[in-house]
PDB file of C-alpha atoms in Angstrom:
ATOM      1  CA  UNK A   1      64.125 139.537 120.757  1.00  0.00           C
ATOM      2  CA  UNK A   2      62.859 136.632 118.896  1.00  0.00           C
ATOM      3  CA  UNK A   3      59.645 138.894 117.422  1.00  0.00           C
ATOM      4  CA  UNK A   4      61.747 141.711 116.768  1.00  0.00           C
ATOM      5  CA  UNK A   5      64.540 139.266 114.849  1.00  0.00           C
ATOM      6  CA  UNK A   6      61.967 137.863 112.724  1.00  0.00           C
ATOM      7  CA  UNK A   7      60.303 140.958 111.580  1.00  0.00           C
ATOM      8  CA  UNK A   8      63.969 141.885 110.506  1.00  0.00           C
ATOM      9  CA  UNK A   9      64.566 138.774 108.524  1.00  0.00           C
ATOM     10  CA  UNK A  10      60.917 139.333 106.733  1.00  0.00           C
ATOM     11  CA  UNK A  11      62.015 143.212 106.087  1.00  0.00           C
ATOM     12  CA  UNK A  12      65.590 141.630 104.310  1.00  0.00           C
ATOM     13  CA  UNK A  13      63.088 138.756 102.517  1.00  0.00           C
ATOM     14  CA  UNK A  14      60.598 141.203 101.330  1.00  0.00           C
ATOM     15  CA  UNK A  15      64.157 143.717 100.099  1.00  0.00           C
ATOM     16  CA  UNK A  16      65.389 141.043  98.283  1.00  0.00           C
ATOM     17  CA  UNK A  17      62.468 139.801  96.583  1.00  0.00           C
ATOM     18  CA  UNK A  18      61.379 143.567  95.694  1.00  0.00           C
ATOM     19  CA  UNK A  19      64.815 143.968  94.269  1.00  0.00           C
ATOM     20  CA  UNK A  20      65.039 140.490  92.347  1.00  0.00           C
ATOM     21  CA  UNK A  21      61.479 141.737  90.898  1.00  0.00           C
ATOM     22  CA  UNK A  22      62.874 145.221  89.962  1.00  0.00           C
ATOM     23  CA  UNK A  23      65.936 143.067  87.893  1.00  0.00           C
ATOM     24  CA  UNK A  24      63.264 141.030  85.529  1.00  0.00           C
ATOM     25  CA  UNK A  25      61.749 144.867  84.655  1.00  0.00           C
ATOM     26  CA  UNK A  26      58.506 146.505  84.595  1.00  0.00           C
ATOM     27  CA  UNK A  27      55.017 144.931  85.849  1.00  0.00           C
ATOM     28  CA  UNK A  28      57.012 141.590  88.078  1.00  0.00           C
ATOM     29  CA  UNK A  29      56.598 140.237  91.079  1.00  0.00           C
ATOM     30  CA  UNK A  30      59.039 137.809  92.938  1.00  0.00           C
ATOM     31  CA  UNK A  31      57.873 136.170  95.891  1.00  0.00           C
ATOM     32  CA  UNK A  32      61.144 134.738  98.407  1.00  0.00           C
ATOM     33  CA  UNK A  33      61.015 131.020  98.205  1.00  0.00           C
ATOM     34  CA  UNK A  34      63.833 128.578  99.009  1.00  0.00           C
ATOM     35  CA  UNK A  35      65.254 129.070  95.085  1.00  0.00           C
ATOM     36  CA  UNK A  36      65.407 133.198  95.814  1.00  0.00           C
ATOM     37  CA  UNK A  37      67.241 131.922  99.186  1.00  0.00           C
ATOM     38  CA  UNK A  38      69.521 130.044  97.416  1.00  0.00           C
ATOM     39  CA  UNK A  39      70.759 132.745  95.019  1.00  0.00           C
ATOM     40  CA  UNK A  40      70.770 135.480  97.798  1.00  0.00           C
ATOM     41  CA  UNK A  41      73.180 132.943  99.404  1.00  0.00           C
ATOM     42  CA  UNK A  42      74.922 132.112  96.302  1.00  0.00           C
ATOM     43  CA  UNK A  43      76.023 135.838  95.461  1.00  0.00           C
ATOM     44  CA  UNK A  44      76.723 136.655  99.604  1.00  0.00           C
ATOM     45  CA  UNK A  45      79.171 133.433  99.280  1.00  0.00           C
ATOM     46  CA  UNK A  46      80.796 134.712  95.938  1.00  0.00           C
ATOM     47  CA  UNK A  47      80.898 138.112  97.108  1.00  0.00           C
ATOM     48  CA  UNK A  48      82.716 136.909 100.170  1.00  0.00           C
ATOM     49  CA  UNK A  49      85.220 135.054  98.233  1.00  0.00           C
ATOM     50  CA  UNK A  50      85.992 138.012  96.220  1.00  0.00           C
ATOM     51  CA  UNK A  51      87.050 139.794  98.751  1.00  0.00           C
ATOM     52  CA  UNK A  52      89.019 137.973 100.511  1.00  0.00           C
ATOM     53  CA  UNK A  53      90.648 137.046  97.452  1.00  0.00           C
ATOM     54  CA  UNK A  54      91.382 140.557  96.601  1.00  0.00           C
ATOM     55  CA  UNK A  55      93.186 140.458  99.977  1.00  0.00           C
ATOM     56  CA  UNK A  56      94.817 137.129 100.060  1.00  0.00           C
ATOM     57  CA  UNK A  57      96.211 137.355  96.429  1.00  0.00           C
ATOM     58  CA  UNK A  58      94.313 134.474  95.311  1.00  0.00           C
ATOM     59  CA  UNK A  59      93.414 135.247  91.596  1.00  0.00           C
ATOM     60  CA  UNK A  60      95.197 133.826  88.820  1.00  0.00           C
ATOM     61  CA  UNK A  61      95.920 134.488  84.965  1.00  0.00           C
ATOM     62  CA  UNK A  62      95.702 132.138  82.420  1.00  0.00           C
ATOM     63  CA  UNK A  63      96.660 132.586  78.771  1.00  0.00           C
ATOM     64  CA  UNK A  64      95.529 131.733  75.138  1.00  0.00           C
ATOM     65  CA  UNK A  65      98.137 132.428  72.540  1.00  0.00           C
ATOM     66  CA  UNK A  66      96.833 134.645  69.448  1.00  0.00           C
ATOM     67  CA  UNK A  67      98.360 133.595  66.510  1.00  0.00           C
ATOM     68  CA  UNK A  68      98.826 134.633  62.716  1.00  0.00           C
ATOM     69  CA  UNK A  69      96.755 132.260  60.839  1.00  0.00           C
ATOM     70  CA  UNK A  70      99.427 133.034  57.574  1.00  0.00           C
ATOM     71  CA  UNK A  71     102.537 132.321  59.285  1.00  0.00           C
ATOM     72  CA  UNK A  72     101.267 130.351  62.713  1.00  0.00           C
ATOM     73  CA  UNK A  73     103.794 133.213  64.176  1.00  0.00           C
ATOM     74  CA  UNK A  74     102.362 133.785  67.708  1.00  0.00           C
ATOM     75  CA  UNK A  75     101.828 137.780  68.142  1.00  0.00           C
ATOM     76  CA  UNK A  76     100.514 137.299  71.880  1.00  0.00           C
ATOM     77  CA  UNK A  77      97.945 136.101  74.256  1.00  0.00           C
ATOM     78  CA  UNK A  78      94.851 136.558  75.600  1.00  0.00           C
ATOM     79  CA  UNK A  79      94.456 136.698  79.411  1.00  0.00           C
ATOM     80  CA  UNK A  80      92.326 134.269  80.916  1.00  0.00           C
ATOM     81  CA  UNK A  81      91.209 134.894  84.739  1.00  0.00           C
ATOM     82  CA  UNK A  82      90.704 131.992  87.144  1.00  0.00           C
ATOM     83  CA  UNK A  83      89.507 132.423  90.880  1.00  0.00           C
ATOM     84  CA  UNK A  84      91.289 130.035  93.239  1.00  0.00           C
ATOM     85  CA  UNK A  85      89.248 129.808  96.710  1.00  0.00           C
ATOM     86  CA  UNK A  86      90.495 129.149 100.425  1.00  0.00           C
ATOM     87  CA  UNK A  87      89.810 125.358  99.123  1.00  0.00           C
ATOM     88  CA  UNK A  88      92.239 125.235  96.427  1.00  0.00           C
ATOM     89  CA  UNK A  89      89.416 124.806  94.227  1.00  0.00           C
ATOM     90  CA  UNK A  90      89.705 126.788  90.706  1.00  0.00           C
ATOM     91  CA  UNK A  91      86.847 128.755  89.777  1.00  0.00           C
ATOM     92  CA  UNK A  92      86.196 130.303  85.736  1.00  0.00           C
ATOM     93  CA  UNK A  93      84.788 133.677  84.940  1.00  0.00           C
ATOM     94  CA  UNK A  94      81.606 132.503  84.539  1.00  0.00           C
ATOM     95  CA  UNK A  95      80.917 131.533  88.145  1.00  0.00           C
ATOM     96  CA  UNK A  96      81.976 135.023  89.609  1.00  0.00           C
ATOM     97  CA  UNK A  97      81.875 138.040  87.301  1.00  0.00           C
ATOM     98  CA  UNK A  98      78.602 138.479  87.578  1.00  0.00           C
ATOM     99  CA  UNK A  99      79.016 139.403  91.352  1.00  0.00           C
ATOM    100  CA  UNK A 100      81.620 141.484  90.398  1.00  0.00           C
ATOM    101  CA  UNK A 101      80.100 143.739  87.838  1.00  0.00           C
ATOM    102  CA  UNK A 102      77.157 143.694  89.975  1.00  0.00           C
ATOM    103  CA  UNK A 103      79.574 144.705  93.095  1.00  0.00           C
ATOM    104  CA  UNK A 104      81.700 146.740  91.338  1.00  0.00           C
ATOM    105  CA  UNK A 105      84.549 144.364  92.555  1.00  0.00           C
ATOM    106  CA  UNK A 106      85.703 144.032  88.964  1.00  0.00           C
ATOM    107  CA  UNK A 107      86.926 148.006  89.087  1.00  0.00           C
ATOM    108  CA  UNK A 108      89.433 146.212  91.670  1.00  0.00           C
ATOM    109  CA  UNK A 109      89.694 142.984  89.948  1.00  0.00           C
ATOM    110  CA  UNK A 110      90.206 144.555  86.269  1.00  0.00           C
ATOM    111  CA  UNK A 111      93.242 146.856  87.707  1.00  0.00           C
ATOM    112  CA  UNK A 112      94.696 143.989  89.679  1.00  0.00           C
ATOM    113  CA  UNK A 113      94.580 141.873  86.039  1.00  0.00           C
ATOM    114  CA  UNK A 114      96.121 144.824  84.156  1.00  0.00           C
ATOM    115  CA  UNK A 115      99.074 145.495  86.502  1.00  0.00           C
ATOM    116  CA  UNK A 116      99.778 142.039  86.684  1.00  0.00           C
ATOM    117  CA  UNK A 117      99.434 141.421  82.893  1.00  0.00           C
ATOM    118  CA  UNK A 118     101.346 143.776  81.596  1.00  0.00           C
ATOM    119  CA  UNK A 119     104.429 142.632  84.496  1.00  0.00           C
ATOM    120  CA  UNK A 120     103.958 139.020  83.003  1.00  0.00           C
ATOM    121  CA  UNK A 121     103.961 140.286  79.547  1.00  0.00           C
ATOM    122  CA  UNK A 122     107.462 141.831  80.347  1.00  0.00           C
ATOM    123  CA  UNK A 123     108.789 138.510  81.190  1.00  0.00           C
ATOM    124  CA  UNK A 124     107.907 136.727  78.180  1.00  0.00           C
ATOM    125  CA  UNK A 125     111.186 135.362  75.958  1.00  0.00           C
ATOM    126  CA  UNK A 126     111.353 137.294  72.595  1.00  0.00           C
ATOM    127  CA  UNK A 127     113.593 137.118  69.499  1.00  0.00           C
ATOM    128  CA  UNK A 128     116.766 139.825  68.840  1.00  0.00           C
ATOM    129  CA  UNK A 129     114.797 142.575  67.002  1.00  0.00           C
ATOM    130  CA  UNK A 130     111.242 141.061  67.568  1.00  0.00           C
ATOM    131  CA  UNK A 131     108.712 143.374  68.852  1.00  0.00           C
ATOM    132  CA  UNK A 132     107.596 142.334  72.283  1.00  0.00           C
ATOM    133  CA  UNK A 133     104.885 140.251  72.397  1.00  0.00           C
ATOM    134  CA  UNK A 134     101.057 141.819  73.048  1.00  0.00           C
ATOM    135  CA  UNK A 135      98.446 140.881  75.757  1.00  0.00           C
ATOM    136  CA  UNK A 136      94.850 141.232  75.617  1.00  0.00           C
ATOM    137  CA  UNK A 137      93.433 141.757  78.620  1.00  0.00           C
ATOM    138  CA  UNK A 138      88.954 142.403  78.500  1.00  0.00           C
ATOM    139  CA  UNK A 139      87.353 145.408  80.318  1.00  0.00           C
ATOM    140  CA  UNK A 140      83.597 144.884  81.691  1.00  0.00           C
ATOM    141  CA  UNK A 141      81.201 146.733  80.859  1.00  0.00           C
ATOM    142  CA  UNK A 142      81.198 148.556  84.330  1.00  0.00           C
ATOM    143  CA  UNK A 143      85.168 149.057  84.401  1.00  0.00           C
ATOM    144  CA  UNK A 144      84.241 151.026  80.905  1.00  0.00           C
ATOM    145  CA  UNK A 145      82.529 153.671  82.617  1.00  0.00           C
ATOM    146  CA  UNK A 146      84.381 153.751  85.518  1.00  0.00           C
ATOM    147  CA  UNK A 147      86.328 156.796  85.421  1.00  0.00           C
ATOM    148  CA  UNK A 148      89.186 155.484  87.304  1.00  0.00           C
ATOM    149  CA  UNK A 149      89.721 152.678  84.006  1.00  0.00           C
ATOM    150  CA  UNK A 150      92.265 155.406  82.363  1.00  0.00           C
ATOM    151  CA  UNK A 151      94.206 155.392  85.518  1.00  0.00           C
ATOM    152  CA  UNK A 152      94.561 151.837  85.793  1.00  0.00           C
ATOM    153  CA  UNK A 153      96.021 151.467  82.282  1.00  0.00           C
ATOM    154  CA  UNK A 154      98.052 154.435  82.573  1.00  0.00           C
ATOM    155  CA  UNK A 155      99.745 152.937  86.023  1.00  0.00           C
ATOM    156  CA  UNK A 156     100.066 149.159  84.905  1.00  0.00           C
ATOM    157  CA  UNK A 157     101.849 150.590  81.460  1.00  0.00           C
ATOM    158  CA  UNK A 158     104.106 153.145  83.924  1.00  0.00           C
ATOM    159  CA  UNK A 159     105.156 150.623  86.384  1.00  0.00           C
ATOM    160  CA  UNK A 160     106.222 147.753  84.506  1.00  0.00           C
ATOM    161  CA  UNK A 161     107.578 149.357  81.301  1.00  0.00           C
ATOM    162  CA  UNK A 162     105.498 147.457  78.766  1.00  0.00           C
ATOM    163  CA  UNK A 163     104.819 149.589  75.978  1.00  0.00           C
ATOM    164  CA  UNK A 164     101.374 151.062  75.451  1.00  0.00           C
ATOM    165  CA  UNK A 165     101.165 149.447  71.717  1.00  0.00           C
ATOM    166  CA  UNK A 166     101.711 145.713  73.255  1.00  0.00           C
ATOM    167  CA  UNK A 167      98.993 146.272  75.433  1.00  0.00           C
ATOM    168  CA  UNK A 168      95.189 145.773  73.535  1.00  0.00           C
ATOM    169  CA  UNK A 169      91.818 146.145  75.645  1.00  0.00           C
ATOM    170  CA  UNK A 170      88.753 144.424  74.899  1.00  0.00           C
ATOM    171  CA  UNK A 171      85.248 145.174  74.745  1.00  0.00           C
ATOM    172  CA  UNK A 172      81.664 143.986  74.248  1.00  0.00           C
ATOM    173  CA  UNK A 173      79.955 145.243  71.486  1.00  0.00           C
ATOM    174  CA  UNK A 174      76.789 144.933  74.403  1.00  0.00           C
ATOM    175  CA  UNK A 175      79.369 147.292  76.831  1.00  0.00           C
ATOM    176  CA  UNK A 176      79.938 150.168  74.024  1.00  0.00           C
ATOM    177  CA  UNK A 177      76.258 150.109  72.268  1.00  0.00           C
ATOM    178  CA  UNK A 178      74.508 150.450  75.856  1.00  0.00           C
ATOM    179  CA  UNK A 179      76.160 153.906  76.668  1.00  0.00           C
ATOM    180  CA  UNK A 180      77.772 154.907  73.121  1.00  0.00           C
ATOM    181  CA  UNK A 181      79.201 158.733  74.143  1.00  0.00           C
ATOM    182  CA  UNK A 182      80.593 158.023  77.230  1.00  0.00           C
ATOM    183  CA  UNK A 183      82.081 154.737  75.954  1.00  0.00           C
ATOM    184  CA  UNK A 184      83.767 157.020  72.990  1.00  0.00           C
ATOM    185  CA  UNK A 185      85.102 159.498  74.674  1.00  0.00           C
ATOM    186  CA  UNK A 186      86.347 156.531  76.894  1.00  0.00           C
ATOM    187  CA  UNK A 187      87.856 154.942  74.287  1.00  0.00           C
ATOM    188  CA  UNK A 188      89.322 157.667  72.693  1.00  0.00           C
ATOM    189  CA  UNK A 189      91.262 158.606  75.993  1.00  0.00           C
ATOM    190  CA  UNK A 190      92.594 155.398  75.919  1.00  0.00           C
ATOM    191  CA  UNK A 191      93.918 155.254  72.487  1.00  0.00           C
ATOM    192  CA  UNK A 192      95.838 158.481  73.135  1.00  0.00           C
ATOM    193  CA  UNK A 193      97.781 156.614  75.053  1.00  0.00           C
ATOM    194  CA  UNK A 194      98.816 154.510  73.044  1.00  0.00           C
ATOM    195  CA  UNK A 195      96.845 151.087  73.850  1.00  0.00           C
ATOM    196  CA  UNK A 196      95.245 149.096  70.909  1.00  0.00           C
ATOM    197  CA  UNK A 197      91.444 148.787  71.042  1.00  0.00           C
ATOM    198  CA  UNK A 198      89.512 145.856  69.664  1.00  0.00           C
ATOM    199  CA  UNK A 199      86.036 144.869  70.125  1.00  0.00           C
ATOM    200  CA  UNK A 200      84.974 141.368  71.352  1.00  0.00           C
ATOM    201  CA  UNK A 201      81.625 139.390  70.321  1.00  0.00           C
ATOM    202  CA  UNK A 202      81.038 141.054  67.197  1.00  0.00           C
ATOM    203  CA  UNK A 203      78.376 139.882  65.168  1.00  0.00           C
ATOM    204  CA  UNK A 204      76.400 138.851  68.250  1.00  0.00           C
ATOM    205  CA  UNK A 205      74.657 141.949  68.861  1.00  0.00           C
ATOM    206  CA  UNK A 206      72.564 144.188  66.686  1.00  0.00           C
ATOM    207  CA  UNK A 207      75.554 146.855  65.350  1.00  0.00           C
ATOM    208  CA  UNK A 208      76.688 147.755  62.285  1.00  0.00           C
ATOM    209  CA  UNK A 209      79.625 148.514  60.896  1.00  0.00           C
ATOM    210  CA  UNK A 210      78.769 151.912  60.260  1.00  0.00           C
ATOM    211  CA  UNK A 211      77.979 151.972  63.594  1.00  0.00           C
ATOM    212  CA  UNK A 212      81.211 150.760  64.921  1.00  0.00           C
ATOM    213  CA  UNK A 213      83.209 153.033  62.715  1.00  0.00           C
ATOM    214  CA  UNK A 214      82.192 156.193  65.259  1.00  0.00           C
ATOM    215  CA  UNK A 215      84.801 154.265  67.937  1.00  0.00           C
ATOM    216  CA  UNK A 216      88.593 154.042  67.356  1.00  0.00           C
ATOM    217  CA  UNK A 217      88.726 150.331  67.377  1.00  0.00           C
ATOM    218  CA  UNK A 218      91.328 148.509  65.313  1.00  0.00           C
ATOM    219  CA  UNK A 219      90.491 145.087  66.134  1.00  0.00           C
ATOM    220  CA  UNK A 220      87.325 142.710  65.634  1.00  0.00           C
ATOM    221  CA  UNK A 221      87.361 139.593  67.677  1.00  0.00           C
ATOM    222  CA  UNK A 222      84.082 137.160  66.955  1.00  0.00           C
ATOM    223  CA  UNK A 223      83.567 133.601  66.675  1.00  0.00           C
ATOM    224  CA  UNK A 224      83.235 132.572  63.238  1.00  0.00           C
ATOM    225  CA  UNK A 225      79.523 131.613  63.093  1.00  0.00           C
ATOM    226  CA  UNK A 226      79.366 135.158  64.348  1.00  0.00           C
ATOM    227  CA  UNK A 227      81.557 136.935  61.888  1.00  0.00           C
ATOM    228  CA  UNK A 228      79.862 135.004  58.821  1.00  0.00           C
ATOM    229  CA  UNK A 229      76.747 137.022  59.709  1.00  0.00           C
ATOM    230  CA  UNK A 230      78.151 140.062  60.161  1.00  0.00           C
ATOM    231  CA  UNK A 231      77.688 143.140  57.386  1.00  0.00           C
ATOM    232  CA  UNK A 232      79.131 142.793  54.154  1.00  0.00           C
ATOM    233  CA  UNK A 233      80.801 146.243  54.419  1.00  0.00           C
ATOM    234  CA  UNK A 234      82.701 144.309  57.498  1.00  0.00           C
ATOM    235  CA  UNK A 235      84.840 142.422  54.656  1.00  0.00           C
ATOM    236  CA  UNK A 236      85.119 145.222  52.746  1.00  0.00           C
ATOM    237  CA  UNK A 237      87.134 147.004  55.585  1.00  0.00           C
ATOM    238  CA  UNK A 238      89.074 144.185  56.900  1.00  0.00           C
ATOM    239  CA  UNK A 239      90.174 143.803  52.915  1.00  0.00           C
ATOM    240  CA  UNK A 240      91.327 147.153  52.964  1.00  0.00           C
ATOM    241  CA  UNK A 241      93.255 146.791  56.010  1.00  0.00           C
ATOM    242  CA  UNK A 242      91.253 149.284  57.653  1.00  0.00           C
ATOM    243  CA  UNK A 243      90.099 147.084  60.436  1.00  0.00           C
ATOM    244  CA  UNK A 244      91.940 143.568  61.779  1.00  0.00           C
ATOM    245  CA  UNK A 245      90.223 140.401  62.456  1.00  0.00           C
ATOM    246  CA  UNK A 246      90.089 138.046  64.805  1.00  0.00           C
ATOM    247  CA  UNK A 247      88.570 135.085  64.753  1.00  0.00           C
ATOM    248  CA  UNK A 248      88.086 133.418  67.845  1.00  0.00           C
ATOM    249  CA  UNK A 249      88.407 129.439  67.814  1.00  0.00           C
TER     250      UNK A 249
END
């Protein structure tokens, strides 16, 4: 028993290492040490957590307020998600959606956040006459081409009332250039119903504005170092009015 449970253990080493080589591309090897342990444990932990947190109703939404820089009028917020574990410990994005996209948890995750978005979004305290307030909620790069992502939107929007135009999705400029046809026609579902589209981290990649004008996206978000950089025709549009801008602080 002892042979045959150590040859299994060196079958799931030698897996992992061969797919932690295939990861780092072409012409790598990986050999399983006690750091490759550590990460294998890592992502099991994380992965573990994510699903019992999916269960347990354990994630939480945090919000930034966008604001008009002319007026200081807030128009809406950003969501923000936060991972609470069994421990009461709070956990940022950073720790955990990398599991996720690399699970495909966040398909789960991403339409969890947009249901309960846009029913928090409903709640919030508006002026007589004032248009309801807009939230941005982000979409991965793997709930982008996950067929199901219209869906999602479609039933958060239908079961809580908010109107599609309060609602805005964002994406990476990495998520859209890496598969650009199925991320238009993705996109371009989603504006037909009525959602805003903007595009986060621009400036950081290697697109154009030329190149971005082939997607229906109203909206750039970048940080300003970012958006400094970016084309010259980008100013030209956002003068125009043909594009928004965000700039994020």
């Amino acid at each position: 028993w002892s042979r045959r449970r150590a040859a299994a253990e060196l079958l799931s080493e030698a897996d992992t290492a061969a797919y932690s080589a295939k990861e780092r591309g072409r012409g790598c090897f990986v050999i399983y040490d006690d750091d490759l342990r550590d990460v294998v444990d890592r992502r099991f932990n994380v992965e573990a957590g994510l699903h019992s947190a999916l269960q347990d109703d354990r994630f939480e939404l945090h919000y930034q307020p966008i604001v008009a820089i002319g007026t200081g009028s807030i128009l809406g917020a950003e969501v923000l998600l936060r991972w609470r574990d069994v421990e009461g410990e709070l956990h940022y994005p950073v720790e955990f959606l990398d599991v996720a996209e690399e699970t495909g948890l966040i398909v789960s995750i991403g339409a969890w956040v947009l249901g309960e978005a846009c029913r928090e979004a409903m709640t919030w305290p508006q002026g007589d006459g004032a248009p309801q307030l807009g939230v941005s909620v982000n979409v991965s790069p793997r709930q982008l081409r996950d067929a199901g992502l219209l869906e999602d939107v479609r039933r958060a929007l239908a079961s809580t009332g908010l109107p599609a135009g309060a609602l805005e999705l964002e994406v990476t400029e990495g998520a859209v250039m890496n598969d650009p046809d199925t991320a238009r026609a993705r996109l371009e579902a989603l504006q037909a119903l009525g959602v805003s589209l903007s595009i986060d981290d621009f400036g950081t990649g290697y697109s154009s504005l030329g190149q971005l004008r082939q997607f229906p996206f109203e909206t750039l978000v970048g940080k300003e170092f970012a958006l400094q950089d970016a084309d010259a025709a980008f100013r030209h549009a956002a003068d125009s009015g043909a594009l928004r801008v965000a700039v994020r602080m």
